[in-house]
Amino acid sequence: MNDSLLSVQTNLLKDSRDQYANSDTPDDRLSYDITDLLLTSGVYSDAHAAWAGMTAFAIALSEEYRYELPTMGGNIHVANSNATILSVLNHAGLDVRSIETADGSSYVDDTRYWGHPGADKDAPTLLGSGDTAPAMAA
């Protein structure tokens, strides 16, 4: 476990430590455009409102939890960046576990050893804040 607080950054990706390299493409980053999915979830009617709502929820989560590292042996319910974005999107009405790739597999299924701790399809971690309604799967 790490003693640092889980903090949220809401400014532009290009200004973050996770910025794209000049040569990166959305395909390189395994990006997936979820705009239409968000707008059909029934929570928001336009992309600006969705972004504002997701930003507000992310800010409400900031420093509410200690950052947790996954451990060998399966501590898969962890407060980390995967759980944070899973929770933010879930709050917007989108359960990312339901997104399928072109071949029909789940977008969050992963062949890497660690997978997506905190956001695995079978064992996600939803984070909530005292400023929000109880966290429930979308």
Coordinates of N, CA and C in Angstrom, one line a residue:
M1 N 0.8 -1.2 0.0 CA 0.0 0.0 0.0 C 0.9 1.2 0.0
N2 N 0.4 2.3 -0.6 CA 1.1 3.5 -0.7 C 0.5 4.5 0.2
D3 N 1.2 5.4 0.9 CA 0.7 6.4 1.8 C 0.2 7.7 1.1
S4 N 0.4 7.8 -0.2 CA 0.0 9.0 -0.9 C -1.5 9.0 -1.2
L5 N -2.1 10.2 -1.2 CA -3.5 10.3 -1.4 C -3.8 10.2 -2.9
L6 N -4.9 9.6 -3.3 CA -5.3 9.5 -4.7 C -5.8 10.8 -5.1
S7 N -5.1 11.5 -6.0 CA -5.5 12.8 -6.4 C -5.9 12.8 -7.9
V8 N -6.7 13.7 -8.3 CA -7.2 13.8 -9.6 C -6.7 15.0 -10.3
Q9 N -6.4 14.8 -11.6 CA -5.9 15.9 -12.4 C -7.0 16.1 -13.5
T10 N -7.5 17.3 -13.7 CA -8.5 17.5 -14.7 C -8.2 18.5 -15.8
N11 N -6.9 18.9 -15.8 CA -6.5 19.7 -16.9 C -6.2 18.9 -18.2
L12 N -5.7 19.5 -19.2 CA -5.5 18.8 -20.5 C -4.5 17.7 -20.4
L13 N -4.7 16.6 -21.1 CA -3.7 15.5 -21.1 C -2.3 16.0 -21.5
K14 N -2.3 16.9 -22.5 CA -1.0 17.3 -23.0 C -0.2 18.0 -21.9
D15 N -0.8 18.5 -20.8 CA -0.1 19.1 -19.8 C 0.2 18.2 -18.6
S16 N -0.1 16.9 -18.8 CA 0.1 16.0 -17.7 C 1.3 15.1 -17.8
R17 N 1.6 14.3 -16.8 CA 2.7 13.4 -16.9 C 2.4 12.2 -17.8
D18 N 1.1 12.1 -18.2 CA 0.7 11.0 -19.1 C 0.5 11.5 -20.5
Q19 N 1.1 12.6 -20.8 CA 0.9 13.2 -22.1 C 1.3 12.3 -23.3
Y20 N 0.7 12.5 -24.4 CA 1.1 11.7 -25.6 C 2.4 12.2 -26.1
A21 N 3.1 11.2 -26.7 CA 4.3 11.6 -27.5 C 3.8 12.2 -28.8
N22 N 4.6 13.0 -29.4 CA 4.2 13.6 -30.7 C 3.8 12.5 -31.7
S23 N 4.5 11.4 -31.7 CA 4.2 10.3 -32.7 C 3.0 9.4 -32.3
D24 N 2.5 9.5 -31.1 CA 1.4 8.7 -30.6 C 0.1 9.0 -31.4
T25 N -0.6 7.9 -31.6 CA -1.9 8.0 -32.2 C -3.0 7.4 -31.2
P26 N -4.2 7.7 -31.4 CA -5.2 7.1 -30.5 C -5.1 5.5 -30.6
D27 N -4.8 4.9 -31.7 CA -4.6 3.5 -31.8 C -3.4 3.0 -30.9
D28 N -2.3 3.8 -30.9 CA -1.2 3.5 -30.1 C -1.6 3.4 -28.6
R29 N -2.4 4.3 -28.2 CA -2.8 4.4 -26.8 C -4.1 3.5 -26.5
L30 N -4.5 2.7 -27.5 CA -5.7 1.9 -27.4 C -6.9 2.7 -26.9
S31 N -7.0 3.9 -27.5 CA -8.1 4.8 -27.1 C -9.4 4.4 -27.8
Y32 N -10.5 4.8 -27.2 CA -11.8 4.4 -27.7 C -12.7 5.6 -27.5
D33 N -13.4 6.1 -28.6 CA -14.2 7.3 -28.5 C -15.6 6.9 -27.9
I34 N -15.9 7.4 -26.7 CA -17.1 7.0 -26.0 C -18.1 8.1 -26.0
T35 N -18.0 9.1 -26.8 CA -18.9 10.2 -26.8 C -20.3 9.8 -27.0
D36 N -20.6 9.0 -28.1 CA -21.9 8.5 -28.3 C -22.5 7.7 -27.2
L37 N -21.6 6.8 -26.6 CA -22.1 6.0 -25.5 C -22.5 6.8 -24.3
L38 N -21.7 7.9 -24.0 CA -22.1 8.8 -22.9 C -23.4 9.5 -23.2
L39 N -23.6 10.0 -24.4 CA -24.8 10.8 -24.7 C -26.0 9.9 -24.8
T40 N -25.9 8.6 -25.0 CA -27.1 7.8 -25.0 C -27.3 7.1 -23.7
S41 N -26.5 7.4 -22.7 CA -26.6 6.7 -21.4 C -27.8 7.3 -20.6
G42 N -28.3 8.5 -21.0 CA -29.5 9.1 -20.4 C -29.1 10.1 -19.3
V43 N -27.9 10.3 -18.9 CA -27.5 11.2 -17.9 C -27.2 12.6 -18.4
Y44 N -26.6 12.7 -19.5 CA -26.2 14.0 -20.1 C -26.8 14.1 -21.5
S45 N -27.1 15.3 -21.9 CA -27.7 15.5 -23.3 C -26.6 16.1 -24.2
D46 N -25.5 16.6 -23.7 CA -24.5 17.1 -24.6 C -23.1 16.8 -24.0
A47 N -22.1 16.9 -24.9 CA -20.7 16.5 -24.5 C -20.2 17.5 -23.4
H48 N -20.5 18.8 -23.6 CA -20.0 19.8 -22.6 C -20.5 19.5 -21.2
A49 N -21.8 19.2 -21.1 CA -22.4 18.9 -19.8 C -21.8 17.6 -19.2
A50 N -21.6 16.6 -20.1 CA -21.0 15.3 -19.6 C -19.6 15.6 -19.1
W51 N -18.8 16.4 -19.8 CA -17.4 16.7 -19.4 C -17.5 17.4 -18.0
A52 N -18.4 18.4 -17.9 CA -18.5 19.2 -16.7 C -18.9 18.3 -15.5
G53 N -19.8 17.4 -15.7 CA -20.3 16.5 -14.7 C -19.2 15.5 -14.3
M54 N -18.5 15.0 -15.2 CA -17.5 14.0 -14.9 C -16.3 14.7 -14.2
T55 N -16.0 15.9 -14.6 CA -15.0 16.7 -13.9 C -15.3 16.9 -12.5
A56 N -16.6 17.4 -12.2 CA -17.0 17.6 -10.9 C -17.0 16.4 -10.0
F57 N -17.4 15.2 -10.6 CA -17.3 14.0 -9.8 C -15.9 13.6 -9.5
A58 N -15.0 13.7 -10.5 CA -13.6 13.4 -10.3 C -13.0 14.3 -9.2
I59 N -13.3 15.6 -9.2 CA -12.8 16.5 -8.2 C -13.3 16.1 -6.8
A60 N -14.6 15.6 -6.8 CA -15.1 15.2 -5.5 C -14.4 14.0 -4.9
L61 N -13.9 13.1 -5.8 CA -13.1 11.9 -5.4 C -11.7 12.3 -5.0
S62 N -11.2 13.4 -5.5 CA -9.8 13.7 -5.2 C -9.5 13.8 -3.7
E63 N -8.4 13.1 -3.3 CA -7.9 13.0 -2.0 C -8.9 12.4 -1.0
E64 N -9.9 11.7 -1.5 CA -10.8 10.9 -0.6 C -10.3 9.6 -0.2
Y65 N -9.3 9.1 -1.0 CA -8.8 7.7 -0.8 C -7.3 7.7 -0.8
R66 N -6.7 6.8 -0.2 CA -5.2 6.5 -0.3 C -5.0 5.7 -1.6
Y67 N -4.0 6.0 -2.3 CA -3.7 5.2 -3.5 C -3.2 3.9 -3.1
E68 N -3.8 2.8 -3.7 CA -3.5 1.5 -3.3 C -2.9 0.7 -4.5
L69 N -1.8 0.1 -4.3 CA -1.2 -0.7 -5.3 C -1.8 -2.1 -5.3
P70 N -1.9 -2.8 -6.4 CA -2.4 -4.2 -6.4 C -1.3 -5.0 -5.8
T71 N -1.7 -6.1 -5.2 CA -0.7 -7.0 -4.6 C -0.8 -8.4 -5.2
M72 N 0.2 -9.1 -5.2 CA 0.2 -10.5 -5.6 C -0.8 -11.3 -4.7
G73 N -1.5 -12.1 -5.3 CA -2.5 -12.9 -4.5 C -3.9 -12.3 -4.6
G74 N -4.0 -11.2 -5.3 CA -5.4 -10.8 -5.7 C -6.1 -9.7 -5.0
N75 N -5.4 -8.7 -4.4 CA -6.1 -7.6 -3.9 C -6.6 -6.8 -5.1
I76 N -7.7 -7.2 -5.7 CA -8.2 -6.6 -6.9 C -9.1 -5.4 -6.7
H77 N -9.6 -5.2 -5.5 CA -10.4 -4.1 -5.1 C -9.5 -3.0 -4.6
V78 N -9.0 -2.2 -5.5 CA -8.0 -1.1 -5.1 C -8.5 0.2 -5.5
A79 N -8.1 1.2 -4.7 CA -8.4 2.6 -5.1 C -7.2 3.1 -5.9
N80 N -7.3 3.2 -7.2 CA -6.2 3.6 -8.0 C -6.8 4.4 -9.2
S81 N -6.0 4.7 -10.2 CA -6.5 5.4 -11.4 C -7.5 4.7 -12.2
N82 N -7.4 3.3 -12.3 CA -8.4 2.5 -13.0 C -9.7 2.6 -12.3
A83 N -9.7 2.5 -11.0 CA -11.0 2.6 -10.2 C -11.6 4.0 -10.3
T84 N -10.7 5.0 -10.4 CA -11.2 6.4 -10.5 C -11.9 6.6 -11.8
I85 N -11.3 6.3 -12.9 CA -12.0 6.5 -14.2 C -13.2 5.6 -14.3
L86 N -13.1 4.4 -13.9 CA -14.3 3.5 -13.9 C -15.5 4.2 -13.1
S87 N -15.2 4.7 -12.0 CA -16.2 5.4 -11.1 C -16.7 6.7 -11.8
V88 N -15.8 7.5 -12.4 CA -16.3 8.7 -13.0 C -17.2 8.4 -14.2
L89 N -16.8 7.4 -15.0 CA -17.7 7.1 -16.2 C -19.0 6.4 -15.7
N90 N -18.9 5.6 -14.7 CA -20.1 5.0 -14.1 C -21.1 6.0 -13.6
H91 N -20.5 7.1 -12.9 CA -21.4 8.2 -12.5 C -22.1 8.9 -13.6
A92 N -21.4 8.9 -14.8 CA -22.0 9.5 -16.0 C -23.0 8.5 -16.7
G93 N -23.2 7.3 -16.1 CA -24.1 6.4 -16.7 C -23.5 5.4 -17.7
L94 N -22.2 5.3 -17.7 CA -21.5 4.4 -18.6 C -20.7 3.4 -17.9
D95 N -21.1 2.1 -18.0 CA -20.3 1.0 -17.4 C -19.4 0.5 -18.4
V96 N -18.1 0.9 -18.3 CA -17.1 0.6 -19.3 C -16.9 -0.9 -19.5
R97 N -17.3 -1.7 -18.5 CA -17.2 -3.1 -18.7 C -18.1 -3.7 -19.8
S98 N -19.1 -2.9 -20.2 CA -20.0 -3.3 -21.3 C -19.6 -3.0 -22.7
I99 N -18.5 -2.2 -22.8 CA -18.0 -1.8 -24.1 C -17.3 -3.0 -24.8
E100 N -17.6 -3.2 -26.0 CA -17.0 -4.3 -26.7 C -16.2 -3.8 -27.8
T101 N -15.1 -4.5 -28.1 CA -14.2 -4.2 -29.3 C -14.8 -4.7 -30.5
A102 N -14.2 -4.4 -31.7 CA -14.7 -4.9 -33.0 C -14.8 -6.4 -33.0
D103 N -14.0 -7.1 -32.3 CA -14.1 -8.6 -32.4 C -15.0 -9.2 -31.4
G104 N -15.7 -8.3 -30.6 CA -16.7 -8.7 -29.6 C -16.2 -9.0 -28.2
S105 N -14.9 -8.8 -28.0 CA -14.4 -9.0 -26.7 C -14.6 -7.7 -25.9
S106 N -14.5 -7.9 -24.6 CA -14.7 -6.8 -23.7 C -13.5 -5.8 -23.7
Y107 N -13.8 -4.5 -23.8 CA -12.7 -3.5 -23.9 C -11.8 -3.6 -22.7
V108 N -12.3 -3.9 -21.5 CA -11.5 -3.9 -20.3 C -10.8 -5.3 -20.1
D109 N -11.1 -6.3 -20.8 CA -10.4 -7.5 -20.7 C -9.0 -7.3 -21.2
D110 N -8.0 -7.9 -20.6 CA -6.7 -7.6 -21.0 C -5.8 -8.8 -20.9
T111 N -4.9 -9.0 -21.7 CA -4.0 -10.2 -21.7 C -2.8 -10.0 -20.9
R112 N -2.5 -8.7 -20.4 CA -1.4 -8.5 -19.5 C -1.6 -9.2 -18.2
Y113 N -0.5 -9.5 -17.5 CA -0.6 -10.3 -16.3 C -1.4 -9.5 -15.2
W114 N -1.2 -8.2 -15.1 CA -1.9 -7.5 -14.1 C -3.3 -7.1 -14.5
G115 N -3.6 -7.1 -15.8 CA -4.9 -6.7 -16.3 C -5.2 -5.2 -15.9
H116 N -6.4 -5.0 -15.4 CA -6.8 -3.6 -14.9 C -7.2 -3.6 -13.5
P117 N -6.3 -3.8 -12.5 CA -6.7 -3.8 -11.1 C -7.5 -2.6 -10.8
G118 N -8.6 -2.8 -10.1 CA -9.5 -1.7 -9.8 C -10.6 -1.5 -10.8
A119 N -10.4 -2.1 -12.0 CA -11.5 -1.9 -13.0 C -11.6 -3.2 -13.8
D120 N -11.2 -4.3 -13.3 CA -11.4 -5.6 -14.0 C -12.8 -5.9 -14.2
K121 N -13.2 -6.5 -15.3 CA -14.6 -6.8 -15.6 C -15.3 -7.5 -14.5
D122 N -14.6 -8.5 -14.0 CA -15.3 -9.4 -13.0 C -15.3 -8.9 -11.6
A123 N -14.4 -7.9 -11.3 CA -14.2 -7.4 -9.9 C -13.9 -5.9 -9.9
P124 N -14.8 -5.0 -10.3 CA -14.5 -3.6 -10.3 C -14.6 -3.0 -9.0
T125 N -13.9 -1.8 -8.8 CA -14.0 -1.1 -7.6 C -14.6 0.3 -7.9
L126 N -15.8 0.5 -7.3 CA -16.4 1.8 -7.5 C -16.1 2.7 -6.3
L127 N -15.7 3.9 -6.6 CA -15.4 4.9 -5.5 C -16.5 5.9 -5.4
G128 N -16.8 6.3 -4.2 CA -17.8 7.3 -4.0 C -17.3 8.4 -3.1
S129 N -18.0 9.5 -3.1 CA -17.6 10.6 -2.3 C -18.8 11.0 -1.4
G130 N -18.4 11.7 -0.2 CA -19.5 12.2 0.6 C -20.4 13.2 0.0
D131 N -19.9 13.7 -1.2 CA -20.7 14.8 -1.9 C -21.6 14.2 -3.0
T132 N -21.6 12.8 -3.1 CA -22.3 12.2 -4.2 C -23.2 11.1 -3.7
A133 N -24.1 10.7 -4.5 CA -25.0 9.6 -4.2 C -24.2 8.3 -4.1
P134 N -24.8 7.3 -3.4 CA -24.0 6.0 -3.3 C -23.6 5.5 -4.7
A135 N -22.4 4.9 -4.7 CA -21.9 4.3 -6.0 C -22.6 3.0 -6.3
M136 N -23.3 2.9 -7.4 CA -24.0 1.7 -7.9 C -23.6 1.6 -9.3
A137 N -23.5 0.3 -9.8 CA -23.1 0.0 -11.2 C -24.2 0.6 -12.1
A138 N -23.7 1.2 -13.2 CA -24.6 1.8 -14.2 C -25.4 0.7 -14.9

